[in-house]
Amino acid sequence: MITPTHSMPEGFLAEEVRCGYTVTAKMKRIWAVELDLLAKFAEVCERNGLAYFLDGGTLLGAIRHKGFIPWDDDVDVIMPRADYDRLWQIADREFAHPYFFQTTLSEDGPFYRTHAQLRNSETTGFIEGDGKKEDVNCGIFLDIFVLDKVPDGMLRRKLWHRELDRKKMRMQMCFDLRGELHGLGVLRERFWQAFFRVYGRKRYFDYLNRKVMGKYARKDTLIAGDITLDWRGNVQWPAAWYEGYCYLDFEDLRLRAPLFYPEIMTLQYGDYLRMPDDVTALNGRMHGSTIFDPDTPYKEWFARHREEYPWKKID
């Protein structure tokens, strides 16, 4: 495993039982990489005056466990649109190897995300079936989501939701790497791929990211939400809930959380302090089958597994 710049407490990497769930030594090494990513990300944001907040299961873990949910395997943060855009501008000078600030615009190979990720290039972390190919960084990652303003008014919100879905789908067609489309879907895909060859894939993504998803960034709307993934009602909140912040313990780090985190967690998870009846890894993971190797750089990992993953061509 790469030695993280963030030093871990003595004994952290040992196998441990938390809340009746066994956290293996390998998972502890994965966590160590993710904690290092969190520490680096927070340091860059604090030093540059950028707002960020723990998000999703990471925020829940900080509240309920003062660290990782024992059966979870990733870390999430969220940033207001203006701060997120500023991070894009300074990322190249702030994140040197092994850190890599990844966006659709940062990759030469086919890669599509509507949010950013901070990766450790000396490790392996990718979702099986995600269609990644050569020239795409597949290190262990920190997800960086965007807190965007959402229009007030049900009708306006519904129309904007449709616009988002339509333009995201166009972008997705350009990256259909798994051959899942059939019939008319194939014809639409070919049309948009031809369009992107002329208009430019990265140019369209920049338009989608800044002009479509960030359409209301400078509006005084009452609602804000994470619209980078699917349109979900439980991740749209009163914008005022993110106007202040506090610090919460996350393992041995102190990281920012929204001041109204009880209200946010209640909307998102309901009785968020209640432990699940069936404590398994499935309660903490949304990614499906994720391949993690904290000890091996992703290029080396794929070189060892050419037969299993023939779509990954590493020379």
mmCIF file of C-alpha atoms in Angstrom:
data_model
loop_
_atom_site.group_PDB
_atom_site.id
_atom_site.type_symbol
_atom_site.label_atom_id
_atom_site.label_comp_id
_atom_site.label_asym_id
_atom_site.label_seq_id
_atom_site.Cartn_x
_atom_site.Cartn_y
_atom_site.Cartn_z
ATOM 1 C CA MET A 1 0.000 0.000 0.000
ATOM 2 C CA ILE A 2 1.221 3.509 -0.776
ATOM 3 C CA THR A 3 2.244 5.381 2.351
ATOM 4 C CA PRO A 4 -0.390 8.109 2.838
ATOM 5 C CA THR A 5 0.640 11.664 3.610
ATOM 6 C CA HIS A 6 -1.992 11.545 6.343
ATOM 7 C CA SER A 7 -0.535 9.394 9.125
ATOM 8 C CA MET A 8 -2.928 6.906 10.681
ATOM 9 C CA PRO A 9 -3.301 6.303 14.429
ATOM 10 C CA GLU A 10 -1.408 3.324 15.815
ATOM 11 C CA GLY A 11 -3.361 0.108 15.340
ATOM 12 C CA PHE A 12 -5.823 1.576 12.838
ATOM 13 C CA LEU A 13 -4.945 -0.909 10.098
ATOM 14 C CA ALA A 14 -5.710 -3.988 12.198
ATOM 15 C CA GLU A 15 -8.879 -6.016 11.628
ATOM 16 C CA GLU A 16 -11.629 -4.839 13.934
ATOM 17 C CA VAL A 17 -15.248 -5.607 14.831
ATOM 18 C CA ARG A 18 -17.458 -2.508 14.800
ATOM 19 C CA CYS A 19 -21.166 -2.663 15.595
ATOM 20 C CA GLY A 20 -21.065 -6.427 15.158
ATOM 21 C CA TYR A 21 -19.525 -6.153 11.683
ATOM 22 C CA THR A 22 -15.983 -7.318 10.931
ATOM 23 C CA VAL A 23 -13.896 -4.676 9.185
ATOM 24 C CA THR A 24 -11.049 -6.589 7.558
ATOM 25 C CA ALA A 25 -7.435 -5.466 7.480
ATOM 26 C CA LYS A 26 -7.760 -4.948 3.715
ATOM 27 C CA MET A 27 -10.778 -2.685 4.180
ATOM 28 C CA LYS A 28 -8.813 -0.742 6.775
ATOM 29 C CA ARG A 29 -6.100 -0.161 4.160
ATOM 30 C CA ILE A 30 -8.781 1.026 1.728
ATOM 31 C CA TRP A 31 -10.138 3.351 4.411
ATOM 32 C CA ALA A 32 -6.626 4.682 5.028
ATOM 33 C CA VAL A 33 -6.327 5.697 1.374
ATOM 34 C CA GLU A 34 -9.772 7.325 1.482
ATOM 35 C CA LEU A 35 -8.957 9.179 4.707
ATOM 36 C CA ASP A 36 -5.818 10.493 3.049
ATOM 37 C CA LEU A 37 -7.914 11.728 0.114
ATOM 38 C CA LEU A 38 -10.331 13.400 2.535
ATOM 39 C CA ALA A 39 -7.480 15.030 4.452
ATOM 40 C CA LYS A 40 -5.865 16.347 1.262
ATOM 41 C CA PHE A 41 -9.163 17.586 -0.145
ATOM 42 C CA ALA A 42 -10.119 19.361 3.109
ATOM 43 C CA GLU A 43 -6.681 20.957 3.405
ATOM 44 C CA VAL A 44 -6.893 22.373 -0.125
ATOM 45 C CA CYS A 45 -10.425 23.679 0.458
ATOM 46 C CA GLU A 46 -9.638 25.264 3.827
ATOM 47 C CA ARG A 47 -6.478 26.929 2.549
ATOM 48 C CA ASN A 48 -8.287 28.363 -0.490
ATOM 49 C CA GLY A 49 -11.458 29.414 1.341
ATOM 50 C CA LEU A 50 -13.697 26.896 -0.442
ATOM 51 C CA ALA A 51 -16.858 25.611 1.207
ATOM 52 C CA TYR A 52 -17.414 21.874 1.383
ATOM 53 C CA PHE A 53 -19.492 19.479 3.476
ATOM 54 C CA LEU A 54 -19.470 15.787 4.288
ATOM 55 C CA ASP A 55 -22.270 14.150 2.322
ATOM 56 C CA GLY A 56 -24.455 11.059 2.184
ATOM 57 C CA GLY A 57 -23.161 7.999 3.983
ATOM 58 C CA THR A 58 -19.977 9.804 4.982
ATOM 59 C CA LEU A 59 -21.988 12.437 6.833
ATOM 60 C CA LEU A 60 -24.138 9.714 8.362
ATOM 61 C CA GLY A 61 -21.001 7.876 9.442
ATOM 62 C CA ALA A 62 -19.596 10.994 11.091
ATOM 63 C CA ILE A 63 -22.816 11.509 13.049
ATOM 64 C CA ARG A 64 -23.623 7.922 14.026
ATOM 65 C CA HIS A 65 -20.154 6.299 14.147
ATOM 66 C CA LYS A 66 -17.704 9.231 14.333
ATOM 67 C CA GLY A 67 -16.126 7.750 11.229
ATOM 68 C CA PHE A 68 -16.885 5.195 8.556
ATOM 69 C CA ILE A 69 -20.108 3.236 8.611
ATOM 70 C CA PRO A 70 -18.450 -0.127 9.342
ATOM 71 C CA TRP A 71 -19.885 -1.790 6.219
ATOM 72 C CA ASP A 72 -19.256 1.161 3.884
ATOM 73 C CA ASP A 73 -16.395 1.443 1.427
ATOM 74 C CA ASP A 74 -16.371 4.962 -0.021
ATOM 75 C CA VAL A 75 -16.353 8.641 0.934
ATOM 76 C CA ASP A 76 -18.508 11.519 -0.337
ATOM 77 C CA VAL A 77 -18.400 15.292 -0.051
ATOM 78 C CA ILE A 78 -20.519 18.034 -1.602
ATOM 79 C CA MET A 79 -19.648 21.621 -2.567
ATOM 80 C CA PRO A 80 -21.749 24.644 -3.536
ATOM 81 C CA ARG A 81 -21.519 25.281 -7.268
ATOM 82 C CA ALA A 82 -19.347 28.419 -7.007
ATOM 83 C CA ASP A 83 -16.782 26.659 -4.804
ATOM 84 C CA TYR A 84 -16.850 23.556 -6.994
ATOM 85 C CA ASP A 85 -16.132 25.640 -10.103
ATOM 86 C CA ARG A 86 -13.286 27.374 -8.286
ATOM 87 C CA LEU A 87 -11.801 24.002 -7.308
ATOM 88 C CA TRP A 88 -11.720 23.044 -10.999
ATOM 89 C CA GLN A 89 -9.649 26.161 -11.684
ATOM 90 C CA ILE A 90 -6.998 25.454 -9.060
ATOM 91 C CA ALA A 91 -6.961 21.642 -9.130
ATOM 92 C CA ASP A 92 -3.972 21.248 -11.471
ATOM 93 C CA ARG A 93 -1.672 23.163 -9.153
ATOM 94 C CA GLU A 94 -3.115 21.801 -5.913
ATOM 95 C CA PHE A 95 -3.228 18.063 -6.605
ATOM 96 C CA ALA A 96 0.105 16.534 -7.568
ATOM 97 C CA HIS A 97 0.856 12.818 -7.933
ATOM 98 C CA PRO A 98 -0.397 10.511 -6.506
ATOM 99 C CA TYR A 99 -3.504 12.718 -6.246
ATOM 100 C CA PHE A 100 -5.506 13.180 -9.426
ATOM 101 C CA PHE A 101 -8.525 15.473 -9.804
ATOM 102 C CA GLN A 102 -10.737 13.619 -12.254
ATOM 103 C CA THR A 103 -13.548 14.973 -14.402
ATOM 104 C CA THR A 104 -14.899 14.119 -17.812
ATOM 105 C CA LEU A 105 -12.679 16.923 -19.163
ATOM 106 C CA SER A 106 -9.520 15.611 -17.481
ATOM 107 C CA GLU A 107 -9.465 12.264 -19.300
ATOM 108 C CA ASP A 108 -8.248 11.379 -22.776
ATOM 109 C CA GLY A 109 -10.065 8.055 -22.718
ATOM 110 C CA PRO A 110 -13.859 7.608 -22.594
ATOM 111 C CA PHE A 111 -15.035 8.666 -19.159
ATOM 112 C CA TYR A 112 -18.295 10.306 -18.128
ATOM 113 C CA ARG A 113 -19.226 11.674 -14.716
ATOM 114 C CA THR A 114 -21.439 14.636 -13.877
ATOM 115 C CA HIS A 115 -19.408 15.125 -10.690
ATOM 116 C CA ALA A 116 -15.683 15.139 -9.898
ATOM 117 C CA GLN A 117 -13.520 12.581 -8.134
ATOM 118 C CA LEU A 118 -10.209 12.883 -6.349
ATOM 119 C CA ARG A 119 -8.200 9.705 -6.916
ATOM 120 C CA ASN A 120 -5.019 8.110 -5.653
ATOM 121 C CA SER A 121 -3.125 7.000 -8.761
ATOM 122 C CA GLU A 122 -1.022 4.475 -6.860
ATOM 123 C CA THR A 123 -4.054 2.330 -5.988
ATOM 124 C CA THR A 124 -6.920 0.533 -7.754
ATOM 125 C CA GLY A 125 -10.615 1.357 -7.324
ATOM 126 C CA PHE A 126 -13.192 0.930 -10.060
ATOM 127 C CA ILE A 127 -16.759 -0.245 -10.522
ATOM 128 C CA GLU A 128 -17.104 -3.421 -12.567
ATOM 129 C CA GLY A 129 -19.054 -2.896 -15.773
ATOM 130 C CA ASP A 130 -18.276 0.821 -15.733
ATOM 131 C CA GLY A 131 -16.771 0.624 -19.213
ATOM 132 C CA LYS A 132 -13.451 2.274 -18.471
ATOM 133 C CA LYS A 133 -10.684 1.905 -21.031
ATOM 134 C CA GLU A 134 -7.095 2.970 -21.449
ATOM 135 C CA ASP A 135 -5.991 6.449 -20.398
ATOM 136 C CA VAL A 136 -8.598 6.641 -17.620
ATOM 137 C CA ASN A 137 -7.437 6.926 -14.002
ATOM 138 C CA CYS A 138 -8.899 4.060 -11.939
ATOM 139 C CA GLY A 139 -7.402 4.750 -8.519
ATOM 140 C CA ILE A 140 -9.350 4.652 -5.244
ATOM 141 C CA PHE A 141 -11.553 7.728 -5.154
ATOM 142 C CA LEU A 142 -13.344 10.432 -3.201
ATOM 143 C CA ASP A 143 -16.647 11.512 -4.793
ATOM 144 C CA ILE A 144 -17.111 15.290 -5.004
ATOM 145 C CA PHE A 145 -20.744 16.174 -5.652
ATOM 146 C CA VAL A 146 -22.242 19.577 -6.411
ATOM 147 C CA LEU A 147 -24.841 21.502 -4.436
ATOM 148 C CA ASP A 148 -26.797 23.303 -7.141
ATOM 149 C CA LYS A 149 -29.641 25.753 -6.854
ATOM 150 C CA VAL A 150 -33.001 24.290 -7.880
ATOM 151 C CA PRO A 151 -35.781 26.503 -9.314
ATOM 152 C CA ASP A 152 -38.729 27.393 -7.096
ATOM 153 C CA GLY A 153 -42.160 26.379 -8.281
ATOM 154 C CA MET A 154 -43.286 22.861 -9.107
ATOM 155 C CA LEU A 155 -43.882 23.472 -12.828
ATOM 156 C CA ARG A 156 -40.552 25.200 -13.424
ATOM 157 C CA ARG A 157 -38.769 22.467 -11.481
ATOM 158 C CA LYS A 158 -40.470 19.731 -13.491
ATOM 159 C CA LEU A 159 -39.569 21.354 -16.819
ATOM 160 C CA TRP A 160 -35.963 21.811 -15.725
ATOM 161 C CA HIS A 161 -35.828 18.211 -14.553
ATOM 162 C CA ARG A 162 -36.868 17.103 -18.043
ATOM 163 C CA GLU A 163 -34.234 19.340 -19.621
ATOM 164 C CA LEU A 164 -31.549 17.855 -17.371
ATOM 165 C CA ASP A 165 -32.540 14.279 -18.140
ATOM 166 C CA ARG A 166 -32.682 14.924 -21.879
ATOM 167 C CA LYS A 167 -29.239 16.547 -22.070
ATOM 168 C CA LYS A 168 -27.635 14.039 -19.715
ATOM 169 C CA MET A 169 -28.980 11.239 -21.915
ATOM 170 C CA ARG A 170 -27.387 12.803 -24.979
ATOM 171 C CA MET A 171 -24.060 12.857 -23.174
ATOM 172 C CA GLN A 172 -24.534 9.292 -21.981
ATOM 173 C CA MET A 173 -25.111 8.109 -25.545
ATOM 174 C CA CYS A 174 -21.651 9.356 -26.415
ATOM 175 C CA PHE A 175 -20.252 7.057 -23.708
ATOM 176 C CA ASP A 176 -22.355 3.928 -24.172
ATOM 177 C CA LEU A 177 -19.372 1.620 -23.809
ATOM 178 C CA ARG A 178 -21.204 -1.591 -22.976
ATOM 179 C CA GLY A 179 -23.404 -2.077 -26.054
ATOM 180 C CA GLU A 180 -26.635 -1.826 -24.060
ATOM 181 C CA LEU A 181 -28.653 0.138 -26.620
ATOM 182 C CA HIS A 182 -30.880 -1.569 -29.189
ATOM 183 C CA GLY A 183 -33.231 -0.625 -32.040
ATOM 184 C CA LEU A 184 -34.032 3.088 -32.198
ATOM 185 C CA GLY A 185 -31.642 3.614 -29.302
ATOM 186 C CA VAL A 186 -28.757 2.609 -31.553
ATOM 187 C CA LEU A 187 -29.861 5.107 -34.226
ATOM 188 C CA ARG A 188 -30.146 7.896 -31.657
ATOM 189 C CA GLU A 189 -26.769 6.969 -30.274
ATOM 190 C CA ARG A 190 -25.161 7.108 -33.723
ATOM 191 C CA PHE A 191 -26.758 10.486 -34.391
ATOM 192 C CA TRP A 192 -25.436 12.002 -31.166
ATOM 193 C CA GLN A 193 -22.023 10.450 -31.571
ATOM 194 C CA ALA A 194 -21.825 12.061 -35.011
ATOM 195 C CA PHE A 195 -22.963 15.337 -33.449
ATOM 196 C CA PHE A 196 -20.261 15.121 -30.779
ATOM 197 C CA ARG A 197 -17.578 14.463 -33.372
ATOM 198 C CA VAL A 198 -18.436 17.831 -34.908
ATOM 199 C CA TYR A 199 -19.428 19.844 -31.840
ATOM 200 C CA GLY A 200 -16.897 18.289 -29.487
ATOM 201 C CA ARG A 201 -17.600 15.915 -26.606
ATOM 202 C CA LYS A 202 -15.739 17.970 -24.025
ATOM 203 C CA ARG A 203 -17.237 21.219 -25.273
ATOM 204 C CA TYR A 204 -20.748 19.818 -24.813
ATOM 205 C CA PHE A 205 -19.913 18.477 -21.361
ATOM 206 C CA ASP A 206 -18.628 21.909 -20.315
ATOM 207 C CA TYR A 207 -21.939 23.380 -21.498
ATOM 208 C CA LEU A 208 -23.911 20.689 -19.630
ATOM 209 C CA ASN A 209 -21.943 21.186 -16.430
ATOM 210 C CA ARG A 210 -21.839 24.962 -16.259
ATOM 211 C CA LYS A 211 -24.824 26.215 -18.234
ATOM 212 C CA VAL A 212 -27.425 23.512 -17.675
ATOM 213 C CA MET A 213 -26.724 22.021 -14.246
ATOM 214 C CA GLY A 214 -25.424 25.369 -12.999
ATOM 215 C CA LYS A 215 -28.250 27.333 -14.610
ATOM 216 C CA TYR A 216 -29.588 28.685 -11.305
ATOM 217 C CA ALA A 217 -26.241 29.109 -9.544
ATOM 218 C CA ARG A 218 -26.646 32.880 -9.256
ATOM 219 C CA LYS A 219 -30.365 32.822 -8.524
ATOM 220 C CA ASP A 220 -31.791 33.367 -5.043
ATOM 221 C CA THR A 221 -33.859 30.201 -5.051
ATOM 222 C CA LEU A 222 -35.103 28.642 -1.835
ATOM 223 C CA ILE A 223 -34.114 25.080 -2.751
ATOM 224 C CA ALA A 224 -30.710 23.510 -3.388
ATOM 225 C CA GLY A 225 -29.860 19.924 -4.162
ATOM 226 C CA ASP A 226 -27.539 17.314 -5.604
ATOM 227 C CA ILE A 227 -28.665 16.886 -9.209
ATOM 228 C CA THR A 228 -25.429 15.362 -10.496
ATOM 229 C CA LEU A 229 -26.860 11.836 -10.414
ATOM 230 C CA ASP A 230 -30.519 10.909 -10.748
ATOM 231 C CA TRP A 231 -33.190 13.433 -9.814
ATOM 232 C CA ARG A 232 -34.030 12.463 -6.232
ATOM 233 C CA GLY A 233 -36.389 14.277 -3.913
ATOM 234 C CA ASN A 234 -34.523 13.227 -0.763
ATOM 235 C CA VAL A 235 -31.385 15.146 -1.765
ATOM 236 C CA GLN A 236 -33.095 18.492 -2.377
ATOM 237 C CA TRP A 237 -33.242 20.733 0.670
ATOM 238 C CA PRO A 238 -33.960 24.303 1.751
ATOM 239 C CA ALA A 239 -30.860 26.189 0.609
ATOM 240 C CA ALA A 240 -30.637 27.798 4.070
ATOM 241 C CA TRP A 241 -29.698 24.409 5.544
ATOM 242 C CA TYR A 242 -26.264 24.787 3.921
ATOM 243 C CA GLU A 243 -25.579 28.405 4.856
ATOM 244 C CA GLY A 244 -23.594 27.480 7.957
ATOM 245 C CA TYR A 245 -21.274 24.692 8.977
ATOM 246 C CA CYS A 246 -19.778 22.938 11.967
ATOM 247 C CA TYR A 247 -17.014 20.364 12.372
ATOM 248 C CA LEU A 248 -17.572 16.686 13.106
ATOM 249 C CA ASP A 249 -15.138 13.910 13.936
ATOM 250 C CA PHE A 250 -14.525 11.427 11.153
ATOM 251 C CA GLU A 251 -12.075 8.811 12.417
ATOM 252 C CA ASP A 252 -9.096 11.013 13.412
ATOM 253 C CA LEU A 253 -10.077 13.952 11.169
ATOM 254 C CA ARG A 254 -12.247 17.008 11.899
ATOM 255 C CA LEU A 255 -14.277 17.826 8.801
ATOM 256 C CA ARG A 256 -17.033 20.237 7.815
ATOM 257 C CA ALA A 257 -20.690 19.299 8.044
ATOM 258 C CA PRO A 258 -23.773 21.413 7.282
ATOM 259 C CA LEU A 259 -25.091 23.108 10.413
ATOM 260 C CA PHE A 260 -28.553 21.628 9.846
ATOM 261 C CA TYR A 261 -27.305 18.079 9.466
ATOM 262 C CA PRO A 262 -30.087 16.545 11.629
ATOM 263 C CA GLU A 263 -32.730 17.928 9.270
ATOM 264 C CA ILE A 264 -30.732 16.886 6.198
ATOM 265 C CA MET A 265 -30.212 13.345 7.458
ATOM 266 C CA THR A 266 -33.860 12.988 8.470
ATOM 267 C CA LEU A 267 -35.011 13.977 4.981
ATOM 268 C CA GLN A 268 -32.473 11.691 3.362
ATOM 269 C CA TYR A 269 -32.635 8.614 5.605
ATOM 270 C CA GLY A 270 -35.557 8.992 7.996
ATOM 271 C CA ASP A 271 -34.581 7.659 11.448
ATOM 272 C CA TYR A 272 -30.896 8.008 10.642
ATOM 273 C CA LEU A 273 -29.611 7.120 14.120
ATOM 274 C CA ARG A 274 -31.304 3.722 14.020
ATOM 275 C CA MET A 275 -28.970 0.876 13.138
ATOM 276 C CA PRO A 276 -30.174 -1.463 10.360
ATOM 277 C CA ASP A 277 -31.589 -4.773 11.537
ATOM 278 C CA ASP A 278 -29.409 -6.719 9.098
ATOM 279 C CA VAL A 279 -25.861 -5.384 9.365
ATOM 280 C CA THR A 280 -24.189 -6.283 6.059
ATOM 281 C CA ALA A 281 -22.092 -4.513 3.471
ATOM 282 C CA LEU A 282 -25.193 -4.160 1.280
ATOM 283 C CA ASN A 283 -26.544 -1.556 3.711
ATOM 284 C CA GLY A 284 -23.692 0.810 2.981
ATOM 285 C CA ARG A 285 -22.831 0.401 -0.679
ATOM 286 C CA MET A 286 -24.491 1.860 -3.744
ATOM 287 C CA HIS A 287 -21.806 1.009 -6.290
ATOM 288 C CA GLY A 288 -22.526 -2.669 -6.715
ATOM 289 C CA SER A 289 -19.397 -4.681 -7.384
ATOM 290 C CA THR A 290 -16.383 -2.456 -6.798
ATOM 291 C CA ILE A 291 -12.814 -3.672 -7.219
ATOM 292 C CA PHE A 292 -10.433 -2.260 -4.621
ATOM 293 C CA ASP A 293 -6.716 -2.891 -4.285
ATOM 294 C CA PRO A 294 -5.018 -0.358 -1.991
ATOM 295 C CA ASP A 295 -1.624 -2.001 -2.533
ATOM 296 C CA THR A 296 -1.358 -1.933 -6.347
ATOM 297 C CA PRO A 297 -1.390 0.944 -8.885
ATOM 298 C CA TYR A 298 -4.329 0.516 -11.254
ATOM 299 C CA LYS A 299 -2.155 0.206 -14.369
ATOM 300 C CA GLU A 300 -0.225 -2.623 -12.769
ATOM 301 C CA TRP A 301 -3.459 -4.218 -11.545
ATOM 302 C CA PHE A 302 -4.987 -4.249 -15.034
ATOM 303 C CA ALA A 303 -1.758 -5.579 -16.545
ATOM 304 C CA ARG A 304 -2.078 -8.571 -14.194
ATOM 305 C CA HIS A 305 -5.732 -9.134 -15.140
ATOM 306 C CA ARG A 306 -5.717 -8.761 -18.927
ATOM 307 C CA GLU A 307 -7.656 -11.945 -19.540
ATOM 308 C CA GLU A 308 -10.347 -11.090 -16.992
ATOM 309 C CA TYR A 309 -10.701 -7.497 -18.236
ATOM 310 C CA PRO A 310 -9.706 -7.577 -21.934
ATOM 311 C CA TRP A 311 -11.213 -4.135 -22.591
ATOM 312 C CA LYS A 312 -8.438 -2.617 -20.492
ATOM 313 C CA LYS A 313 -5.336 -2.332 -22.656
ATOM 314 C CA ILE A 314 -2.261 -1.247 -20.741
ATOM 315 C CA ASP A 315 1.059 -1.314 -22.609
#
